[in-house]
Amino acid sequence: MFFHAHPDDEALLTAGTMAMLADEGHRVVLVVATAGERGLAELPRGEELGRTRMDELYRSAAALGCARVVLLGYGDSGLAIDGGVADDRPDNAFIDADVEDAAQRLASVLKEEAADLLTIYDPAGGYGHPDHVQVYRVGSRAAEIAGTSIVLEATVDRDLLLRGVRLAARFYPAIDVRSFERAYSPREAITHRVSVRRYAKAKRASMAAHASQATGGDGDRTLGAMLRIPGPAYRFVFGTEWYVRRGLPRGTRLRHPFDSP
């Protein structure tokens, strides 16, 4: 089971792994906390955007071979200009949900599916989005309740990311390199490096399904820029997905979600 905050998060962090596991014959279930109705897009925020993004999510899930999609139904908490919690968030915002209650809801799906594995985010929520941090809290607790044996924190190799950002900053000085210095996970903490190059086509289709997130806003959208990368370069750039599994010996290096040291 793959637990994400908003539609399109699965495409960016875990799509290749999902396609790989589905191809291997595993039942893959995608759970999202919110419909992403407060995301940045050309459509106005609200129900219409939420419906559009859920339609996109189902297309993404189909491209990846998912057997089921579950929406927990919380409100998208949004993001403040400074990257923190938005003041104008809805009454049912995911960030304001009681962690125990939300975890019980997710645990019920884990139990129903008899899931062997759950992916969440790292404690920083990747780049720090409040809903991503809440995914970590809720997902960690849900795994405890359901007794799910393998919990993987979907992340990015921070060391590699910083090298790329510093290079990009030479050409785009407006990039704030410091904002990435605590994002995601340091290389030494990463336990799983999953090669998904064989599933680059499915991953790209997953990204492309989220068309509403490729445009909108004043600047170039990250997803739109990713989709413009040529095929061979795309397979290289997005050919690895990274995870952290807590409790493993320091220095563990695994290649498959179900591998053990």
PDB file of C-alpha atoms in Angstrom:
ATOM      1  CA  MET A   1       0.000   0.000   0.000  1.00  0.00           C
ATOM      2  CA  PHE A   2       1.273   3.451  -0.991  1.00  0.00           C
ATOM      3  CA  PHE A   3       0.035   6.347   1.162  1.00  0.00           C
ATOM      4  CA  HIS A   4       0.271   9.853  -0.275  1.00  0.00           C
ATOM      5  CA  ALA A   5      -1.001  13.307   0.619  1.00  0.00           C
ATOM      6  CA  HIS A   6      -2.289  14.538  -2.749  1.00  0.00           C
ATOM      7  CA  PRO A   7      -2.848  13.293  -6.297  1.00  0.00           C
ATOM      8  CA  ASP A   8       0.463  13.497  -8.242  1.00  0.00           C
ATOM      9  CA  ASP A   9       2.640  12.761  -5.187  1.00  0.00           C
ATOM     10  CA  GLU A  10       2.644   9.099  -6.160  1.00  0.00           C
ATOM     11  CA  ALA A  11       3.923   9.978  -9.640  1.00  0.00           C
ATOM     12  CA  LEU A  12       6.886  11.925  -8.318  1.00  0.00           C
ATOM     13  CA  LEU A  13       8.149   9.627  -5.555  1.00  0.00           C
ATOM     14  CA  THR A  14       6.937   6.035  -5.915  1.00  0.00           C
ATOM     15  CA  ALA A  15       5.462   5.476  -9.394  1.00  0.00           C
ATOM     16  CA  GLY A  16       8.275   3.264 -10.645  1.00  0.00           C
ATOM     17  CA  THR A  17       8.169   1.059  -7.570  1.00  0.00           C
ATOM     18  CA  MET A  18       4.392   0.740  -7.852  1.00  0.00           C
ATOM     19  CA  ALA A  19       4.621  -0.295 -11.505  1.00  0.00           C
ATOM     20  CA  MET A  20       7.400  -2.766 -10.708  1.00  0.00           C
ATOM     21  CA  LEU A  21       5.499  -4.451  -7.883  1.00  0.00           C
ATOM     22  CA  ALA A  22       2.302  -4.632  -9.957  1.00  0.00           C
ATOM     23  CA  ASP A  23       4.279  -6.204 -12.805  1.00  0.00           C
ATOM     24  CA  GLU A  24       5.675  -8.762 -10.358  1.00  0.00           C
ATOM     25  CA  GLY A  25       2.129  -9.787  -9.472  1.00  0.00           C
ATOM     26  CA  HIS A  26       1.612  -7.922  -6.202  1.00  0.00           C
ATOM     27  CA  ARG A  27      -1.706  -6.233  -5.441  1.00  0.00           C
ATOM     28  CA  VAL A  28      -0.872  -2.524  -5.304  1.00  0.00           C
ATOM     29  CA  VAL A  29      -3.218  -0.145  -3.474  1.00  0.00           C
ATOM     30  CA  LEU A  30      -2.910   3.644  -3.629  1.00  0.00           C
ATOM     31  CA  VAL A  31      -4.318   5.717  -0.745  1.00  0.00           C
ATOM     32  CA  VAL A  32      -4.468   9.520  -0.804  1.00  0.00           C
ATOM     33  CA  ALA A  33      -5.410  11.679   2.161  1.00  0.00           C
ATOM     34  CA  THR A  34      -6.840  14.585   0.137  1.00  0.00           C
ATOM     35  CA  ALA A  35      -8.109  15.375  -3.351  1.00  0.00           C
ATOM     36  CA  GLY A  36      -5.563  18.171  -3.723  1.00  0.00           C
ATOM     37  CA  GLU A  37      -8.265  20.773  -4.212  1.00  0.00           C
ATOM     38  CA  ARG A  38      -6.010  23.596  -2.984  1.00  0.00           C
ATOM     39  CA  GLY A  39      -3.082  22.845  -5.269  1.00  0.00           C
ATOM     40  CA  LEU A  40      -1.590  25.324  -7.708  1.00  0.00           C
ATOM     41  CA  ALA A  41      -3.317  25.033 -11.092  1.00  0.00           C
ATOM     42  CA  GLU A  42      -5.002  27.036 -13.818  1.00  0.00           C
ATOM     43  CA  LEU A  43      -8.359  25.843 -12.475  1.00  0.00           C
ATOM     44  CA  PRO A  44      -9.599  27.742  -9.392  1.00  0.00           C
ATOM     45  CA  ARG A  45      -9.155  26.042  -6.045  1.00  0.00           C
ATOM     46  CA  GLY A  46     -12.127  24.063  -4.792  1.00  0.00           C
ATOM     47  CA  GLU A  47     -14.404  21.178  -5.732  1.00  0.00           C
ATOM     48  CA  GLU A  48     -13.832  21.388  -9.483  1.00  0.00           C
ATOM     49  CA  LEU A  49     -10.067  21.174  -9.075  1.00  0.00           C
ATOM     50  CA  GLY A  50     -10.485  18.337  -6.568  1.00  0.00           C
ATOM     51  CA  ARG A  51     -12.643  16.350  -9.001  1.00  0.00           C
ATOM     52  CA  THR A  52     -10.192  16.998 -11.821  1.00  0.00           C
ATOM     53  CA  ARG A  53      -7.242  15.851  -9.749  1.00  0.00           C
ATOM     54  CA  MET A  54      -9.032  12.688  -8.631  1.00  0.00           C
ATOM     55  CA  ASP A  55      -9.810  11.843 -12.259  1.00  0.00           C
ATOM     56  CA  GLU A  56      -6.116  12.339 -12.977  1.00  0.00           C
ATOM     57  CA  LEU A  57      -5.236  10.117 -10.032  1.00  0.00           C
ATOM     58  CA  TYR A  58      -7.323   7.255 -11.400  1.00  0.00           C
ATOM     59  CA  ARG A  59      -5.607   7.579 -14.785  1.00  0.00           C
ATOM     60  CA  SER A  60      -2.221   7.547 -13.069  1.00  0.00           C
ATOM     61  CA  ALA A  61      -3.176   4.498 -11.009  1.00  0.00           C
ATOM     62  CA  ALA A  62      -4.295   2.655 -14.142  1.00  0.00           C
ATOM     63  CA  ALA A  63      -0.976   3.414 -15.844  1.00  0.00           C
ATOM     64  CA  LEU A  64       0.866   1.936 -12.856  1.00  0.00           C
ATOM     65  CA  GLY A  65      -1.270  -1.196 -12.554  1.00  0.00           C
ATOM     66  CA  CYS A  66      -2.905  -0.335  -9.236  1.00  0.00           C
ATOM     67  CA  ALA A  67      -5.721  -2.631  -8.132  1.00  0.00           C
ATOM     68  CA  ARG A  68      -7.490  -0.061  -5.940  1.00  0.00           C
ATOM     69  CA  VAL A  69      -7.530   3.655  -5.144  1.00  0.00           C
ATOM     70  CA  VAL A  70      -8.760   4.917  -1.754  1.00  0.00           C
ATOM     71  CA  LEU A  71      -9.490   8.552  -0.855  1.00  0.00           C
ATOM     72  CA  LEU A  72      -9.547   9.218   2.892  1.00  0.00           C
ATOM     73  CA  GLY A  73     -11.515  12.406   2.268  1.00  0.00           C
ATOM     74  CA  TYR A  74      -9.606  15.009   4.261  1.00  0.00           C
ATOM     75  CA  GLY A  75      -9.321  18.584   3.058  1.00  0.00           C
ATOM     76  CA  ASP A  76      -6.162  19.749   1.328  1.00  0.00           C
ATOM     77  CA  SER A  77      -4.387  21.893   3.932  1.00  0.00           C
ATOM     78  CA  GLY A  78      -2.736  24.101   1.340  1.00  0.00           C
ATOM     79  CA  LEU A  79       0.594  25.816   1.744  1.00  0.00           C
ATOM     80  CA  ALA A  80       1.469  29.265   3.041  1.00  0.00           C
ATOM     81  CA  ILE A  81       3.748  31.565   1.024  1.00  0.00           C
ATOM     82  CA  ASP A  82       6.591  30.824   3.443  1.00  0.00           C
ATOM     83  CA  GLY A  83       6.060  27.082   3.031  1.00  0.00           C
ATOM     84  CA  GLY A  84       4.303  26.623   6.370  1.00  0.00           C
ATOM     85  CA  VAL A  85       0.723  25.844   7.315  1.00  0.00           C
ATOM     86  CA  ALA A  86      -1.831  28.026   5.528  1.00  0.00           C
ATOM     87  CA  ASP A  87      -4.120  30.137   7.724  1.00  0.00           C
ATOM     88  CA  ASP A  88      -7.089  29.825   5.375  1.00  0.00           C
ATOM     89  CA  ARG A  89      -7.221  26.029   5.370  1.00  0.00           C
ATOM     90  CA  PRO A  90     -10.599  24.202   5.446  1.00  0.00           C
ATOM     91  CA  ASP A  91     -12.251  22.919   8.619  1.00  0.00           C
ATOM     92  CA  ASN A  92     -11.426  19.312   7.713  1.00  0.00           C
ATOM     93  CA  ALA A  93      -7.817  20.028   6.725  1.00  0.00           C
ATOM     94  CA  PHE A  94      -5.635  16.939   6.938  1.00  0.00           C
ATOM     95  CA  ILE A  95      -3.010  18.754   9.008  1.00  0.00           C
ATOM     96  CA  ASP A  96      -5.648  19.396  11.697  1.00  0.00           C
ATOM     97  CA  ALA A  97      -6.942  15.820  11.804  1.00  0.00           C
ATOM     98  CA  ASP A  98      -6.484  13.872  15.013  1.00  0.00           C
ATOM     99  CA  VAL A  99      -3.546  11.570  14.284  1.00  0.00           C
ATOM    100  CA  GLU A 100      -5.033   8.620  16.155  1.00  0.00           C
ATOM    101  CA  ASP A 101      -8.393   8.892  14.380  1.00  0.00           C
ATOM    102  CA  ALA A 102      -6.786   9.240  10.962  1.00  0.00           C
ATOM    103  CA  ALA A 103      -4.424   6.356  11.705  1.00  0.00           C
ATOM    104  CA  GLN A 104      -7.336   4.126  12.668  1.00  0.00           C
ATOM    105  CA  ARG A 105      -8.976   4.885   9.303  1.00  0.00           C
ATOM    106  CA  LEU A 106      -5.817   4.034   7.399  1.00  0.00           C
ATOM    107  CA  ALA A 107      -5.196   0.968   9.550  1.00  0.00           C
ATOM    108  CA  SER A 108      -8.634  -0.363   8.643  1.00  0.00           C
ATOM    109  CA  VAL A 109      -7.623  -0.321   4.974  1.00  0.00           C
ATOM    110  CA  LEU A 110      -4.285  -1.948   5.785  1.00  0.00           C
ATOM    111  CA  LYS A 111      -6.085  -4.721   7.654  1.00  0.00           C
ATOM    112  CA  GLU A 112      -8.724  -5.139   4.940  1.00  0.00           C
ATOM    113  CA  GLU A 113      -5.992  -5.529   2.334  1.00  0.00           C
ATOM    114  CA  ALA A 114      -3.716  -7.572   4.622  1.00  0.00           C
ATOM    115  CA  ALA A 115      -0.951  -5.308   3.366  1.00  0.00           C
ATOM    116  CA  ASP A 116       2.630  -6.524   3.773  1.00  0.00           C
ATOM    117  CA  LEU A 117       4.162  -3.120   3.093  1.00  0.00           C
ATOM    118  CA  LEU A 118       3.250   0.533   3.580  1.00  0.00           C
ATOM    119  CA  THR A 119       5.073   3.509   2.115  1.00  0.00           C
ATOM    120  CA  ILE A 120       4.866   6.922   3.771  1.00  0.00           C
ATOM    121  CA  TYR A 121       7.227   9.941   3.761  1.00  0.00           C
ATOM    122  CA  ASP A 122      10.241  10.789   5.877  1.00  0.00           C
ATOM    123  CA  PRO A 123       9.701  12.846   9.078  1.00  0.00           C
ATOM    124  CA  ALA A 124      10.436  16.097   7.207  1.00  0.00           C
ATOM    125  CA  GLY A 125       7.647  15.348   4.764  1.00  0.00           C
ATOM    126  CA  GLY A 126      10.141  15.521   1.921  1.00  0.00           C
ATOM    127  CA  TYR A 127      10.245  19.223   1.202  1.00  0.00           C
ATOM    128  CA  GLY A 128       8.194  20.072   4.284  1.00  0.00           C
ATOM    129  CA  HIS A 129       4.595  20.350   3.071  1.00  0.00           C
ATOM    130  CA  PRO A 130       2.379  20.122   6.204  1.00  0.00           C
ATOM    131  CA  ASP A 131       0.215  17.394   4.657  1.00  0.00           C
ATOM    132  CA  HIS A 132       3.334  15.349   3.872  1.00  0.00           C
ATOM    133  CA  VAL A 133       4.509  15.624   7.464  1.00  0.00           C
ATOM    134  CA  GLN A 134       1.057  14.445   8.539  1.00  0.00           C
ATOM    135  CA  VAL A 135       1.348  11.446   6.202  1.00  0.00           C
ATOM    136  CA  TYR A 136       4.452  10.421   8.147  1.00  0.00           C
ATOM    137  CA  ARG A 137       2.683  10.771  11.505  1.00  0.00           C
ATOM    138  CA  VAL A 138      -0.541   9.074  10.470  1.00  0.00           C
ATOM    139  CA  GLY A 139       1.120   6.362   8.399  1.00  0.00           C
ATOM    140  CA  SER A 140       3.619   5.447  11.120  1.00  0.00           C
ATOM    141  CA  ARG A 141       0.866   5.054  13.675  1.00  0.00           C
ATOM    142  CA  ALA A 142      -1.428   3.164  11.279  1.00  0.00           C
ATOM    143  CA  ALA A 143       1.298   0.598  10.626  1.00  0.00           C
ATOM    144  CA  GLU A 144       1.648   0.061  14.379  1.00  0.00           C
ATOM    145  CA  ILE A 145      -2.101  -0.455  14.769  1.00  0.00           C
ATOM    146  CA  ALA A 146      -2.405  -2.804  11.789  1.00  0.00           C
ATOM    147  CA  GLY A 147       0.827  -4.659  12.490  1.00  0.00           C
ATOM    148  CA  THR A 148       2.153  -3.923   9.003  1.00  0.00           C
ATOM    149  CA  SER A 149       5.630  -5.404   8.993  1.00  0.00           C
ATOM    150  CA  ILE A 150       7.428  -3.249   6.431  1.00  0.00           C
ATOM    151  CA  VAL A 151       7.215   0.558   6.484  1.00  0.00           C
ATOM    152  CA  LEU A 152       9.263   2.431   3.910  1.00  0.00           C
ATOM    153  CA  GLU A 153       9.685   6.206   3.917  1.00  0.00           C
ATOM    154  CA  ALA A 154       9.669   7.435   0.318  1.00  0.00           C
ATOM    155  CA  THR A 155      12.347  10.074  -0.040  1.00  0.00           C
ATOM    156  CA  VAL A 156      15.101  11.486  -2.265  1.00  0.00           C
ATOM    157  CA  ASP A 157      18.874  11.255  -1.902  1.00  0.00           C
ATOM    158  CA  ARG A 158      19.577  14.723  -0.456  1.00  0.00           C
ATOM    159  CA  ASP A 159      23.261  14.636  -1.372  1.00  0.00           C
ATOM    160  CA  LEU A 160      22.425  13.971  -5.022  1.00  0.00           C
ATOM    161  CA  LEU A 161      19.609  16.533  -4.981  1.00  0.00           C
ATOM    162  CA  LEU A 162      21.870  19.252  -3.594  1.00  0.00           C
ATOM    163  CA  ARG A 163      24.474  18.636  -6.298  1.00  0.00           C
ATOM    164  CA  GLY A 164      21.816  19.093  -8.943  1.00  0.00           C
ATOM    165  CA  VAL A 165      20.330  22.179  -7.286  1.00  0.00           C
ATOM    166  CA  ARG A 166      23.740  23.851  -6.884  1.00  0.00           C
ATOM    167  CA  LEU A 167      24.470  23.213 -10.542  1.00  0.00           C
ATOM    168  CA  ALA A 168      21.107  24.641 -11.556  1.00  0.00           C
ATOM    169  CA  ALA A 169      21.656  27.685  -9.343  1.00  0.00           C
ATOM    170  CA  ARG A 170      24.642  28.671 -11.505  1.00  0.00           C
ATOM    171  CA  PHE A 171      22.214  29.285 -14.351  1.00  0.00           C
ATOM    172  CA  TYR A 172      19.165  30.290 -12.275  1.00  0.00           C
ATOM    173  CA  PRO A 173      20.438  32.424  -9.369  1.00  0.00           C
ATOM    174  CA  ALA A 174      16.915  32.801  -7.961  1.00  0.00           C
ATOM    175  CA  ILE A 175      17.009  29.179  -6.757  1.00  0.00           C
ATOM    176  CA  ASP A 176      17.284  29.065  -2.960  1.00  0.00           C
ATOM    177  CA  VAL A 177      19.809  26.297  -2.371  1.00  0.00           C
ATOM    178  CA  ARG A 178      19.463  26.582   1.415  1.00  0.00           C
ATOM    179  CA  SER A 179      15.824  25.502   1.245  1.00  0.00           C
ATOM    180  CA  PHE A 180      16.993  22.080   0.078  1.00  0.00           C
ATOM    181  CA  GLU A 181      19.640  21.527   2.750  1.00  0.00           C
ATOM    182  CA  ARG A 182      17.181  19.850   5.124  1.00  0.00           C
ATOM    183  CA  ALA A 183      14.824  18.419   2.542  1.00  0.00           C
ATOM    184  CA  TYR A 184      14.315  14.679   2.185  1.00  0.00           C
ATOM    185  CA  SER A 185      16.990  12.312   3.587  1.00  0.00           C
ATOM    186  CA  PRO A 186      20.797  12.244   3.695  1.00  0.00           C
ATOM    187  CA  ARG A 187      22.417   9.468   1.685  1.00  0.00           C
ATOM    188  CA  GLU A 188      23.716   7.721   4.790  1.00  0.00           C
ATOM    189  CA  ALA A 189      20.138   7.229   6.068  1.00  0.00           C
ATOM    190  CA  ILE A 190      18.774   5.673   2.877  1.00  0.00           C
ATOM    191  CA  THR A 191      18.359   1.893   3.038  1.00  0.00           C
ATOM    192  CA  HIS A 192      16.686   1.124  -0.314  1.00  0.00           C
ATOM    193  CA  ARG A 193      17.755   2.236  -3.781  1.00  0.00           C
ATOM    194  CA  VAL A 194      15.238   0.725  -6.160  1.00  0.00           C
ATOM    195  CA  SER A 195      16.095   0.707  -9.861  1.00  0.00           C
ATOM    196  CA  VAL A 196      12.940   1.497 -11.845  1.00  0.00           C
ATOM    197  CA  ARG A 197      14.443   2.293 -15.259  1.00  0.00           C
ATOM    198  CA  ARG A 198      12.518  -0.590 -16.808  1.00  0.00           C
ATOM    199  CA  TYR A 199       9.332   1.153 -15.702  1.00  0.00           C
ATOM    200  CA  ALA A 200      10.204   4.657 -16.888  1.00  0.00           C
ATOM    201  CA  LYS A 201       7.413   4.570 -19.489  1.00  0.00           C
ATOM    202  CA  ALA A 202       4.798   3.810 -16.817  1.00  0.00           C
ATOM    203  CA  LYS A 203       6.257   6.441 -14.496  1.00  0.00           C
ATOM    204  CA  ARG A 204       6.171   9.047 -17.237  1.00  0.00           C
ATOM    205  CA  ALA A 205       2.558   8.124 -18.041  1.00  0.00           C
ATOM    206  CA  SER A 206       1.725   8.551 -14.367  1.00  0.00           C
ATOM    207  CA  MET A 207       3.248  12.028 -14.367  1.00  0.00           C
ATOM    208  CA  ALA A 208       1.528  12.948 -17.624  1.00  0.00           C
ATOM    209  CA  ALA A 209      -1.842  11.930 -16.178  1.00  0.00           C
ATOM    210  CA  HIS A 210      -1.618  14.870 -13.762  1.00  0.00           C
ATOM    211  CA  ALA A 211      -1.991  17.506 -16.477  1.00  0.00           C
ATOM    212  CA  SER A 212      -3.510  20.085 -14.111  1.00  0.00           C
ATOM    213  CA  GLN A 213      -0.233  20.209 -12.193  1.00  0.00           C
ATOM    214  CA  ALA A 214       1.983  20.776 -15.223  1.00  0.00           C
ATOM    215  CA  THR A 215       0.777  24.344 -15.712  1.00  0.00           C
ATOM    216  CA  GLY A 216      -0.461  27.237 -13.580  1.00  0.00           C
ATOM    217  CA  GLY A 217       1.292  29.807 -11.434  1.00  0.00           C
ATOM    218  CA  ASP A 218       3.746  32.503 -12.415  1.00  0.00           C
ATOM    219  CA  GLY A 219       6.782  30.322 -13.063  1.00  0.00           C
ATOM    220  CA  ASP A 220       7.673  27.014 -14.668  1.00  0.00           C
ATOM    221  CA  ARG A 221       6.000  24.098 -12.900  1.00  0.00           C
ATOM    222  CA  THR A 222       8.256  21.266 -11.748  1.00  0.00           C
ATOM    223  CA  LEU A 223       6.071  18.535 -13.232  1.00  0.00           C
ATOM    224  CA  GLY A 224       5.892  20.291 -16.587  1.00  0.00           C
ATOM    225  CA  ALA A 225       9.678  20.636 -16.674  1.00  0.00           C
ATOM    226  CA  MET A 226      10.113  16.950 -15.812  1.00  0.00           C
ATOM    227  CA  LEU A 227       7.855  15.876 -18.668  1.00  0.00           C
ATOM    228  CA  ARG A 228       9.950  17.826 -21.171  1.00  0.00           C
ATOM    229  CA  ILE A 229      13.068  15.760 -20.404  1.00  0.00           C
ATOM    230  CA  PRO A 230      13.907  13.492 -23.404  1.00  0.00           C
ATOM    231  CA  GLY A 231      13.347   9.758 -22.981  1.00  0.00           C
ATOM    232  CA  PRO A 232      16.930   8.492 -22.418  1.00  0.00           C
ATOM    233  CA  ALA A 233      17.694  11.340 -20.004  1.00  0.00           C
ATOM    234  CA  TYR A 234      14.365  10.771 -18.258  1.00  0.00           C
ATOM    235  CA  ARG A 235      15.254   7.119 -17.596  1.00  0.00           C
ATOM    236  CA  PHE A 236      18.568   8.219 -16.119  1.00  0.00           C
ATOM    237  CA  VAL A 237      17.205  11.064 -13.966  1.00  0.00           C
ATOM    238  CA  PHE A 238      14.157   9.196 -12.683  1.00  0.00           C
ATOM    239  CA  GLY A 239      15.509   5.659 -12.826  1.00  0.00           C
ATOM    240  CA  THR A 240      16.002   5.279  -9.060  1.00  0.00           C
ATOM    241  CA  GLU A 241      13.551   5.619  -6.172  1.00  0.00           C
ATOM    242  CA  TRP A 242      14.785   5.891  -2.607  1.00  0.00           C
ATOM    243  CA  TYR A 243      13.387   4.688   0.711  1.00  0.00           C
ATOM    244  CA  VAL A 244      14.315   4.592   4.376  1.00  0.00           C
ATOM    245  CA  ARG A 245      13.366   1.663   6.567  1.00  0.00           C
ATOM    246  CA  ARG A 246      13.914   2.362  10.255  1.00  0.00           C
ATOM    247  CA  GLY A 247      15.665  -0.127  12.497  1.00  0.00           C
ATOM    248  CA  LEU A 248      18.024  -1.612   9.923  1.00  0.00           C
ATOM    249  CA  PRO A 249      21.797  -1.708  10.524  1.00  0.00           C
ATOM    250  CA  ARG A 250      23.666   1.448   9.578  1.00  0.00           C
ATOM    251  CA  GLY A 251      24.997   1.225   6.051  1.00  0.00           C
ATOM    252  CA  THR A 252      22.274  -1.150   4.796  1.00  0.00           C
ATOM    253  CA  ARG A 253      21.974  -1.040   0.998  1.00  0.00           C
ATOM    254  CA  LEU A 254      18.962  -2.874  -0.470  1.00  0.00           C
ATOM    255  CA  ARG A 255      17.597  -2.999  -4.025  1.00  0.00           C
ATOM    256  CA  HIS A 256      13.986  -4.169  -3.652  1.00  0.00           C
ATOM    257  CA  PRO A 257      11.192  -3.116  -1.274  1.00  0.00           C
ATOM    258  CA  PHE A 258      10.887  -6.629   0.141  1.00  0.00           C
ATOM    259  CA  ASP A 259      14.639  -7.228   0.542  1.00  0.00           C
ATOM    260  CA  SER A 260      16.059  -7.765   4.033  1.00  0.00           C
ATOM    261  CA  PRO A 261      19.679  -7.276   5.158  1.00  0.00           C
TER     262      PRO A 261
END
